[in-house]
Tab-separated table of C-alpha atoms and ligand atoms in Angstrom:
chain	number	residue	atom	x	y	z
Y	1	MET	CA	-2.385	-13.784	26.546
Y	2	SER	CA	-2.308	-10.181	25.346
Y	3	ALA	CA	-2.147	-9.377	21.620
Y	4	PRO	CA	1.360	-8.609	20.291
Y	5	LEU	CA	2.238	-4.922	20.086
Y	6	PRO	CA	1.472	-3.712	16.561
Y	7	LEU	CA	4.586	-3.189	14.462
Y	8	LEU	CA	2.975	-0.210	12.764
Y	9	GLN	CA	0.188	2.049	13.958
Y	10	VAL	CA	-1.184	4.774	11.713
Y	11	ARG	CA	-3.676	7.167	13.236
Y	12	ASP	CA	-5.671	9.807	11.411
Y	13	LEU	CA	-2.958	10.289	8.766
Y	14	ALA	CA	-3.572	13.136	6.311
Y	15	VAL	CA	-1.557	14.146	3.247
Y	16	ARG	CA	-2.588	16.899	0.926
Y	17	PHE	CA	-0.919	18.227	-2.202
Y	18	ARG	CA	-1.205	21.707	-3.523
Y	19	ALA	CA	-2.722	21.571	-6.974
Y	20	GLY	CA	-2.039	24.935	-8.614
Y	21	GLY	CA	-3.861	28.189	-7.918
Y	22	VAL	CA	-2.313	31.513	-7.039
Y	23	GLY	CA	-2.203	30.812	-3.318
Y	24	LEU	CA	-3.539	34.122	-1.986
Y	25	PRO	CA	-4.938	33.654	1.512
Y	26	GLY	CA	-8.382	32.152	1.197
Y	27	PHE	CA	-8.302	32.427	-2.554
Y	28	GLY	CA	-6.929	30.392	-5.399
Y	29	ALA	CA	-4.826	27.652	-3.811
Y	30	ARG	CA	-6.457	24.278	-4.235
Y	31	TYR	CA	-5.517	21.067	-2.528
Y	32	VAL	CA	-5.920	17.378	-3.195
Y	33	ASN	CA	-6.562	15.464	-0.003
Y	34	ALA	CA	-4.656	12.410	-1.191
Y	35	VAL	CA	-4.801	10.672	2.197
Y	36	ASN	CA	-7.579	11.641	4.555
Y	37	HIS	CA	-7.968	10.485	8.177
Y	38	VAL	CA	-6.423	7.074	7.536
Y	39	SER	CA	-5.975	4.784	10.526
Y	40	LEU	CA	-4.694	1.219	10.502
Y	41	SER	CA	-2.354	-1.058	12.349
Y	42	ILE	CA	-0.255	-4.064	11.415
Y	43	ALA	CA	1.048	-6.832	13.648
Y	44	PRO	CA	4.475	-8.418	13.130
Y	45	GLY	CA	4.348	-10.906	10.253
Y	46	GLU	CA	0.967	-9.688	9.017
Y	47	THR	CA	0.027	-9.035	5.395
Y	48	LEU	CA	-2.305	-6.162	4.532
Y	49	GLY	CA	-3.550	-5.489	1.005
Y	50	VAL	CA	-4.479	-1.937	-0.027
Y	51	VAL	CA	-6.882	-1.724	-2.963
Y	52	GLY	CA	-8.957	0.950	-4.704
Y	53	GLU	CA	-9.223	2.763	-8.015
Y	54	SER	CA	-6.384	4.744	-9.540
Y	55	GLY	CA	-5.794	8.023	-7.708
Y	56	CYS	CA	-7.466	6.942	-4.446
Y	57	GLY	CA	-4.245	7.535	-2.497
Y	58	LYS	CA	-2.658	4.077	-2.149
Y	59	SER	CA	0.884	5.117	-3.118
Y	60	THR	CA	0.690	8.338	-1.129
Y	61	LEU	CA	-0.355	6.335	1.943
Y	62	GLY	CA	2.632	3.985	1.488
Y	63	ARG	CA	5.016	6.877	1.026
Y	64	ALA	CA	3.605	8.794	3.987
Y	65	ILE	CA	4.011	5.754	6.245
Y	66	LEU	CA	7.721	5.695	5.351
Y	67	ASN	CA	7.955	9.482	5.688
Y	68	LEU	CA	8.885	9.819	2.006
Y	69	VAL	CA	6.205	12.490	1.733
Y	70	ASP	CA	5.193	15.004	4.409
Y	71	ALA	CA	1.965	14.371	6.266
Y	72	GLN	CA	-0.142	17.341	7.336
Y	73	GLY	CA	-1.816	15.514	10.164
Y	74	GLY	CA	-2.009	12.323	12.152
Y	75	GLU	CA	0.628	10.032	13.525
Y	76	VAL	CA	2.709	7.050	12.483
Y	77	ARG	CA	4.162	4.802	15.173
Y	78	PHE	CA	6.707	2.142	14.350
Y	79	GLU	CA	7.561	-0.423	17.019
Y	80	GLY	CA	5.677	1.822	19.425
Y	81	ASP	CA	7.702	4.987	18.725
Y	82	VAL	CA	6.298	8.071	17.002
Y	83	VAL	CA	7.937	8.764	13.626
Y	84	SER	CA	8.283	12.486	13.093
Y	85	SER	CA	10.043	14.634	10.514
Y	86	HIS	CA	11.048	16.829	13.481
Y	87	ASP	CA	12.982	13.917	14.924
Y	88	PRO	CA	15.576	12.646	12.402
Y	89	SER	CA	16.544	9.740	14.646
Y	90	SER	CA	12.974	8.408	14.510
Y	91	ILE	CA	13.112	8.475	10.706
Y	92	ALA	CA	16.531	6.832	10.660
Y	93	LYS	CA	15.183	4.067	12.893
Y	94	LEU	CA	12.157	3.578	10.649
Y	95	ARG	CA	14.242	3.511	7.445
Y	96	ALA	CA	16.574	0.979	9.050
Y	97	ARG	CA	13.634	-1.396	9.576
Y	98	ALA	CA	11.159	-0.651	6.780
Y	99	ALA	CA	11.633	-0.573	3.009
Y	100	MET	CA	9.535	0.056	-0.079
Y	101	ILE	CA	9.504	-1.858	-3.364
Y	102	PHE	CA	8.274	0.159	-6.320
Y	103	GLN	CA	6.446	-0.625	-9.530
Y	104	ASP	CA	9.138	0.142	-12.082
Y	105	PRO	CA	12.088	-2.145	-11.425
Y	106	TYR	CA	14.423	-0.208	-13.746
Y	107	ALA	CA	13.558	3.277	-12.488
Y	108	SER	CA	14.308	2.352	-8.892
Y	109	LEU	CA	17.910	1.316	-9.732
Y	110	ASN	CA	20.825	3.571	-10.651
Y	111	PRO	CA	21.539	2.685	-14.327
Y	112	LYS	CA	25.263	3.340	-13.893
Y	113	LEU	CA	25.716	1.094	-10.896
Y	114	ALA	CA	26.323	-2.665	-11.154
Y	115	ILE	CA	23.555	-4.414	-9.259
Y	116	GLY	CA	25.988	-5.913	-6.748
Y	117	GLU	CA	27.125	-2.371	-5.958
Y	118	ALA	CA	23.503	-1.226	-5.648
Y	119	ILE	CA	22.950	-3.862	-2.960
Y	120	ALA	CA	26.348	-3.197	-1.317
Y	121	GLU	CA	25.419	0.496	-1.084
Y	122	VAL	CA	22.436	-0.356	1.118
Y	123	LEU	CA	24.570	-2.598	3.327
Y	124	ARG	CA	27.145	0.167	3.769
Y	125	VAL	CA	24.683	3.009	4.371
Y	126	HIS	CA	22.871	0.979	7.006
Y	127	ARG	CA	26.118	-0.484	8.380
Y	128	LYS	CA	24.631	-3.945	8.186
Y	129	THR	CA	27.823	-5.829	7.433
Y	130	GLN	CA	31.514	-5.429	8.214
Y	131	PRO	CA	33.313	-3.980	5.155
Y	132	GLU	CA	35.221	-7.169	4.400
Y	133	LYS	CA	32.017	-9.225	4.440
Y	134	VAL	CA	29.969	-7.012	2.086
Y	135	ALA	CA	30.754	-9.020	-1.082
Y	136	ALA	CA	29.763	-12.295	0.565
Y	137	ARG	CA	26.529	-10.778	1.887
Y	138	VAL	CA	25.682	-9.386	-1.587
Y	139	ALA	CA	26.141	-12.888	-3.031
Y	140	GLU	CA	23.935	-14.292	-0.259
Y	141	LEU	CA	21.180	-11.749	-0.921
Y	142	LEU	CA	21.282	-12.412	-4.674
Y	143	TYR	CA	20.998	-16.133	-3.962
Y	144	LEU	CA	18.101	-15.472	-1.560
Y	145	VAL	CA	16.076	-13.764	-4.301
Y	146	GLY	CA	16.887	-16.481	-6.822
Y	147	LEU	CA	19.600	-14.683	-8.806
Y	148	SER	CA	23.013	-16.079	-9.577
Y	149	PRO	CA	25.719	-14.186	-7.656
Y	150	GLU	CA	27.549	-14.024	-10.997
Y	151	LEU	CA	25.067	-11.348	-12.067
Y	152	ALA	CA	26.491	-8.933	-9.473
Y	153	ALA	CA	28.682	-7.171	-12.048
Y	154	ARG	CA	25.801	-6.497	-14.457
Y	155	LYS	CA	24.158	-3.117	-14.909
Y	156	PRO	CA	20.342	-2.904	-14.705
Y	157	HIS	CA	19.906	-2.649	-18.498
Y	158	GLN	CA	21.638	-6.025	-18.836
Y	159	LEU	CA	18.881	-7.688	-16.799
Y	160	SER	CA	15.238	-8.521	-17.477
Y	161	GLY	CA	12.424	-6.669	-15.688
Y	162	GLY	CA	11.819	-9.674	-13.426
Y	163	GLN	CA	15.520	-9.897	-12.540
Y	164	CYS	CA	15.582	-6.165	-11.768
Y	165	GLN	CA	12.573	-6.542	-9.486
Y	166	ARG	CA	14.430	-9.331	-7.653
Y	167	VAL	CA	17.313	-6.884	-7.185
Y	168	GLY	CA	14.789	-4.384	-5.766
Y	169	ILE	CA	13.648	-7.055	-3.310
Y	170	ALA	CA	17.281	-7.905	-2.431
Y	171	ARG	CA	17.934	-4.219	-1.691
Y	172	ALA	CA	14.843	-4.093	0.514
Y	173	LEU	CA	15.944	-7.264	2.340
Y	174	ALA	CA	19.500	-5.951	2.786
Y	175	ILE	CA	18.365	-3.779	5.685
Y	176	GLU	CA	16.842	-6.856	7.377
Y	177	PRO	CA	13.459	-5.152	7.481
Y	178	ARG	CA	10.499	-5.811	9.730
Y	179	LEU	CA	8.135	-4.128	7.234
Y	180	ILE	CA	8.042	-4.021	3.447
Y	181	ILE	CA	5.645	-1.824	1.499
Y	182	ALA	CA	5.282	-3.188	-2.027
Y	183	ASP	CA	3.605	-0.675	-4.351
Y	184	GLU	CA	2.265	-2.376	-7.499
Y	185	CYS	CA	5.538	-4.291	-7.406
Y	186	VAL	CA	4.653	-6.680	-10.215
Y	187	ALA	CA	2.335	-4.526	-12.332
Y	188	ALA	CA	5.064	-3.782	-14.892
Y	189	LEU	CA	6.001	-7.439	-15.396
Y	190	ASP	CA	4.707	-10.247	-17.631
Y	191	VAL	CA	2.062	-12.389	-15.979
Y	192	SER	CA	4.293	-15.494	-15.681
Y	193	ILE	CA	7.092	-13.431	-14.113
Y	194	GLN	CA	4.559	-11.740	-11.808
Y	195	ALA	CA	3.710	-15.121	-10.283
Y	196	GLN	CA	7.379	-15.932	-9.673
Y	197	ILE	CA	8.048	-12.606	-7.971
Y	198	LEU	CA	4.896	-12.848	-5.851
Y	199	ASN	CA	5.763	-16.391	-4.761
Y	200	LEU	CA	9.249	-15.235	-3.847
Y	201	LEU	CA	7.904	-12.315	-1.852
Y	202	MET	CA	5.470	-14.524	0.049
Y	203	GLU	CA	8.108	-17.156	0.768
Y	204	LEU	CA	10.490	-14.509	2.128
Y	205	GLN	CA	7.665	-12.864	4.063
Y	206	ARG	CA	6.909	-16.156	5.826
Y	207	GLN	CA	10.539	-17.147	6.372
Y	208	MET	CA	11.453	-13.801	7.894
Y	209	ASN	CA	8.118	-13.040	9.576
Y	210	LEU	CA	7.985	-9.729	7.692
Y	211	SER	CA	4.976	-7.486	7.826
Y	212	LEU	CA	3.877	-6.637	4.305
Y	213	ILE	CA	1.698	-3.845	2.974
Y	214	PHE	CA	0.794	-4.917	-0.523
Y	215	ILE	CA	-0.612	-2.127	-2.686
Y	216	SER	CA	-2.303	-3.445	-5.801
Y	217	HIS	CA	-5.006	-2.982	-8.398
Y	218	ASP	CA	-5.199	-6.724	-8.630
Y	219	LEU	CA	-7.922	-7.960	-6.312
Y	220	GLY	CA	-7.217	-11.624	-7.143
Y	221	VAL	CA	-3.601	-11.326	-6.080
Y	222	VAL	CA	-4.549	-9.460	-2.898
Y	223	ARG	CA	-7.053	-12.184	-2.037
Y	224	HIS	CA	-4.374	-14.794	-2.514
Y	225	LEU	CA	-1.587	-13.005	-0.619
Y	226	CYS	CA	-3.069	-10.880	2.133
Y	227	ARG	CA	-4.732	-11.864	5.377
Y	228	ARG	CA	-6.376	-8.459	5.732
Y	229	VAL	CA	-7.401	-5.863	3.175
Y	230	ALA	CA	-8.074	-2.114	3.272
Y	231	VAL	CA	-10.318	-0.647	0.576
Y	232	MET	CA	-9.629	3.021	-0.220
Y	233	TYR	CA	-11.889	5.565	-1.889
Y	234	LEU	CA	-10.810	9.188	-2.453
Y	235	GLY	CA	-8.111	9.169	0.200
Y	236	ARG	CA	-10.069	7.307	2.865
Y	237	ILE	CA	-10.259	3.716	3.991
Y	238	VAL	CA	-13.910	2.758	3.609
Y	239	GLU	CA	-13.632	-0.884	4.673
Y	240	LEU	CA	-10.922	-2.897	6.400
Y	241	GLY	CA	-11.056	-6.472	7.564
Y	242	PRO	CA	-10.059	-10.089	7.015
Y	243	THR	CA	-9.639	-10.494	3.248
Y	244	GLU	CA	-11.784	-13.592	2.946
Y	245	GLN	CA	-14.673	-11.955	4.781
Y	246	VAL	CA	-14.435	-8.658	2.933
Y	247	PHE	CA	-14.252	-10.368	-0.460
Y	248	ALA	CA	-16.906	-12.996	0.293
Y	249	ALA	CA	-19.348	-10.531	1.899
Y	250	PRO	CA	-18.319	-6.940	1.202
Y	251	GLN	CA	-20.169	-4.519	3.428
Y	252	HIS	CA	-19.382	-1.019	2.186
Y	253	PRO	CA	-21.317	-0.113	-0.983
Y	254	TYR	CA	-18.048	0.920	-2.628
Y	255	THR	CA	-16.381	-2.424	-1.862
Y	256	ARG	CA	-19.450	-4.110	-3.322
Y	257	ALA	CA	-19.200	-2.081	-6.511
Y	258	LEU	CA	-15.462	-2.702	-6.772
Y	259	LEU	CA	-15.899	-6.450	-6.369
Y	260	ALA	CA	-19.012	-6.616	-8.557
Y	261	ALA	CA	-16.801	-5.435	-11.400
Y	262	VAL	CA	-14.728	-8.606	-11.020
Y	263	PRO	CA	-17.262	-11.242	-9.915
Y	264	ASP	CA	-14.805	-14.123	-10.032
Y	265	ILE	CA	-11.910	-11.910	-8.943
Y	266	ASP	CA	-10.065	-12.951	-12.028
Y	267	PRO	CA	-6.620	-11.338	-12.028
Y	268	ASP	CA	-6.721	-10.979	-15.815
Y	269	ARG	CA	-9.843	-8.828	-15.745
Y	270	THR	CA	-9.586	-5.202	-14.879
Y	271	LEU	CA	-12.079	-3.035	-13.061
Y	272	ASN	CA	-15.041	-2.030	-15.157
Y	273	PRO	CA	-15.945	1.474	-14.030
Y	274	ALA	CA	-19.358	1.155	-15.718
Y	275	GLN	CA	-20.394	-0.951	-12.703
Y	276	LEU	CA	-20.192	2.198	-10.618
Y	277	ARG	CA	-22.902	4.822	-11.025
Y	278	GLY	CA	-21.560	8.138	-12.299
Y	279	GLU	CA	-18.036	9.454	-12.195
Y	280	PRO	CA	-15.817	9.711	-9.143
Y	281	PRO	CA	-15.971	13.285	-7.848
Y	282	SER	CA	-12.907	15.417	-8.507
Y	283	PRO	CA	-10.451	15.057	-5.626
Y	284	LEU	CA	-10.201	18.855	-5.777
Y	285	ASP	CA	-13.876	19.314	-5.142
Y	286	LEU	CA	-15.128	16.615	-2.811
Y	287	PRO	CA	-18.826	16.496	-1.935
Y	288	THR	CA	-19.895	17.142	1.639
Y	289	GLY	CA	-20.742	14.117	3.708
Y	290	CYS	CA	-19.666	10.679	2.558
Y	291	PRO	CA	-17.433	11.045	-0.518
Y	292	PHE	CA	-19.114	7.993	-2.067
Y	293	HIS	CA	-22.703	9.226	-1.614
Y	294	PRO	CA	-23.221	10.663	-5.151
Y	295	ARG	CA	-22.518	7.201	-6.571
Y	296	CYS	CA	-23.988	5.084	-3.792
Y	297	PRO	CA	-27.144	3.071	-4.508
Y	298	HIS	CA	-27.974	3.058	-0.782
Y	299	ALA	CA	-27.425	6.780	-0.134
Y	300	GLN	CA	-29.889	8.513	2.194
Y	301	GLU	CA	-30.245	12.171	3.067
Y	302	VAL	CA	-27.842	11.842	6.009
Y	303	CYS	CA	-25.045	10.678	3.705
Y	304	ALA	CA	-24.830	14.072	1.983
Y	305	ARG	CA	-24.581	16.022	5.241
Y	306	GLY	CA	-21.668	17.042	7.455
Y	307	GLU	CA	-18.376	15.213	7.574
Y	308	ALA	CA	-17.556	11.886	5.959
Y	309	PRO	CA	-18.384	8.941	8.219
Y	310	MET	CA	-15.338	7.802	10.206
Y	311	LEU	CA	-14.047	4.253	10.134
Y	312	ARG	CA	-15.825	2.359	12.922
Y	313	ALA	CA	-15.846	-1.200	14.162
Y	314	SER	CA	-18.517	-3.410	12.618
Y	315	GLY	CA	-18.189	-7.019	13.733
Y	316	THR	CA	-14.777	-8.328	12.709
Y	317	ARG	CA	-14.159	-5.472	10.291
Y	318	GLU	CA	-14.105	-1.697	10.166
Y	319	LEU	CA	-16.456	0.307	8.029
Y	320	ALA	CA	-16.895	3.970	7.073
Y	321	CYS	CA	-20.632	4.005	6.365
Y	322	HIS	CA	-23.594	5.308	8.354
Y	323	PHE	CA	-25.395	2.020	7.854
Y	324	ASP	CA	-24.839	-1.639	8.555
Y	325	LEU	CA	-26.262	-2.937	5.314
Y	326	PRO	CA	-27.484	-6.532	5.388
Y	327	LEU	CA	-24.597	-8.613	4.094
Y	328	ASN	CA	-26.687	-10.194	1.351
Y	329	SER	CA	-28.394	-6.992	0.133
Y	330	GLN	CA	-27.963	-6.062	-3.503
Y	331	GLN	CA	-27.143	-2.699	-4.966
Y	332	GLY	CA	-30.219	-0.556	-5.441
Y	333	GLU	CA	-32.009	-1.745	-2.317
Y	334	GLY	CA	-32.452	0.664	0.547
Y	335	PRO	CA	-30.366	0.203	3.733
N	401	LIG	N1	3.302	14.832	-5.900
N	401	LIG	C1	2.014	15.093	-6.098
N	401	LIG	N2	1.570	16.356	-6.322
N	401	LIG	C2	0.260	16.629	-6.493
N	401	LIG	N3	-0.712	15.683	-6.463
N	401	LIG	C3	-0.334	14.399	-6.237
N	401	LIG	C4	1.032	14.038	-6.040
N	401	LIG	N4	1.089	12.673	-5.850
N	401	LIG	C5	-0.181	12.244	-5.908
N	401	LIG	N5	-1.033	13.272	-6.134
N	401	LIG	C6	-2.511	13.177	-6.216
N	401	LIG	O1	-2.939	12.520	-5.033
N	401	LIG	C7	-3.996	11.601	-5.319
N	401	LIG	C8	-3.586	10.210	-4.884
N	401	LIG	O2	-2.512	9.763	-5.729
N	401	LIG	P1	-1.793	8.353	-5.531
N	401	LIG	O3	-0.673	8.302	-6.507
N	401	LIG	O4	-1.482	8.165	-4.100
N	401	LIG	O5	-2.946	7.336	-5.951
N	401	LIG	P2	-2.871	5.763	-6.223
N	401	LIG	O6	-4.047	5.160	-5.517
N	401	LIG	O7	-1.526	5.242	-5.875
N	401	LIG	O8	-3.119	5.678	-7.795
N	401	LIG	P3	-2.591	4.571	-8.831
N	401	LIG	O9	-3.452	3.347	-8.598
N	401	LIG	O10	-2.852	5.191	-10.169
N	401	LIG	O11	-1.131	4.323	-8.570
N	401	LIG	C9	-4.279	11.727	-6.807
N	401	LIG	O12	-5.343	12.648	-6.973
N	401	LIG	C10	-2.992	12.270	-7.361
N	401	LIG	O13	-3.235	13.024	-8.525
N	402	LIG	MG1	-0.033	4.319	-6.983
């Protein structure tokens, strides 16, 4: 039996932002390569976690996949079709089948609009429901995310953060998506509410066979929720594979450092940057060679030369490192 066609295929995606400078040709303009040669694919119903330190490009990757930010290179395919800003119908098709849930549940809702209206708006724009059935469908969606349909008339400020995030999920579900990208979708909420929202998301993901890209700082939550995980460093994926394998036996030196900072992957503990040697290089002034080499305990001469190593297959995972380090080697040992 052949493998199912991936729902989403991202190949060599690159996004850069201009970061000041006077912009004279060859002089002054500086760029942040927020997403750099990123490739990944997701099957229908699959969950992929995206982790990495602040500023490594997780949100930009999510936004670029949904064409909410312009990419300067690479390709996104959704259900086999190329998504291109030169082809509005390809973007319309993508937006009809893929939605994003953001971190700040209040900021992503119009404060003047009752939440029932906010959901109805999505149904109307995407022509998901006949006009006379919109109210019933809004009530159904509210019920689906565990909110009483009586809340439909309330404005966002009359709801709690957790309730607002449920509305955000209801709006995402209103399009009957195949893919949801959740960007730190519970980071702004109390821990007890976080668990409720995450359980809801996972239940809906299973019920509807949604593909989910789950962007998070929280390695414990990613381990719990996601079958596969991508680890990003300075705009690149450095390791990608089955979550259990990557977390139990991280292969890339950066993944090792990231996980060493949270040995028991306790969701209440945050990353301790002291576990990593030195500072991350400025994204405006990346080193040649592997972007992790100045901080890497295994770095060799080759790591400082040429281009960054590309993501390559290594057993059941993918790895952007010149070496296949022994899985049980410790930091500080040679490759
Ligand atoms: N609109 C923008 N203009 C200029 N630079 C940007 C813009 N958005 C992001 N960047 C830069 O791109 C890089 C990646 O940012 P991004 O927000 O994608 O990181 P992130 O991994 O989501 O971080 P966090 O964990 O803090 O949310 C950073 O260096 C950031 O400063
Ligand atoms: Mg972000």
